[in-house]
Amino acid sequence: MAMFLASCGSTDGPSVVIQAENFNRGTVTIDKGEHGYGQGIGVILTFKPSAFAEYDIEIPKSTNYSVEIRCASAGPRPVRVLVDGQLVTEHGAEGTTGGFLPEHQKWLEGGVVSLTRGKHMLRLESDGVFPHIDQLRLSATSKAVTTKS
Ligand SMILES: [Ca+2]
């Protein structure tokens, strides 16, 4: 299934926005409010350590993309970001946003990756627990590709 493609007013070019809960494959839990964390927005979360979520994405233009993760977490819960099996960063969405609720959702960084136009697979994974992720965004950028760390 093709993910929603948004054209965007950014001067850098196109961006792709994905609702985190619309993953194609994964072991994470979807919460649209029944667990008290995703009301009105829909999030993914984990109740046990070690999980993943994968997204089949369509990239509109060959260039570098900044990966951003909209999430809420009271403590650091970094996720590994991979594209087509290649590690982009071990430190995706690292940091804290002040809480786990929809009102605490903030955009955190998930690295920069070079992508060709066409289909790709974005994967988030963690040996621990996930922050409560609402959306993912890939925005065309002139930033350099993240070195693995
Ligand atoms: Ca969402």
PDB file of C-alpha atoms in Angstrom, residues 64-65 88 111-115 142-148:
ATOM      1  CA  ASN A  64      18.866  13.613   0.796  1.00  0.00           C
ATOM      2  CA  TYR A  65      16.001  13.336   3.262  1.00  0.00           C
ATOM      3  CA  VAL A  88      20.705   5.567   9.449  1.00  0.00           C
ATOM      4  CA  GLY A 111      18.985  11.139  10.936  1.00  0.00           C
ATOM      5  CA  VAL A 112      19.573  12.074   7.303  1.00  0.00           C
ATOM      6  CA  VAL A 113      19.600   9.543   4.474  1.00  0.00           C
ATOM      7  CA  SER A 114      20.180   9.699   0.710  1.00  0.00           C
ATOM      8  CA  LEU A 115      17.277   8.156  -1.232  1.00  0.00           C
ATOM      9  CA  SER A 142      20.501  19.939   1.834  1.00  0.00           C
ATOM     10  CA  LYS A 143      21.934  18.475   5.064  1.00  0.00           C
ATOM     11  CA  ALA A 144      24.672  15.862   4.786  1.00  0.00           C
ATOM     12  CA  VAL A 145      23.889  12.187   5.282  1.00  0.00           C
ATOM     13  CA  THR A 146      24.189  11.012   8.889  1.00  0.00           C
ATOM     14  CA  THR A 147      27.289   9.022   9.616  1.00  0.00           C
ATOM     15  CA  LYS A 148      26.645   5.832  11.528  1.00  0.00           C
TER      16      LYS A 148
END
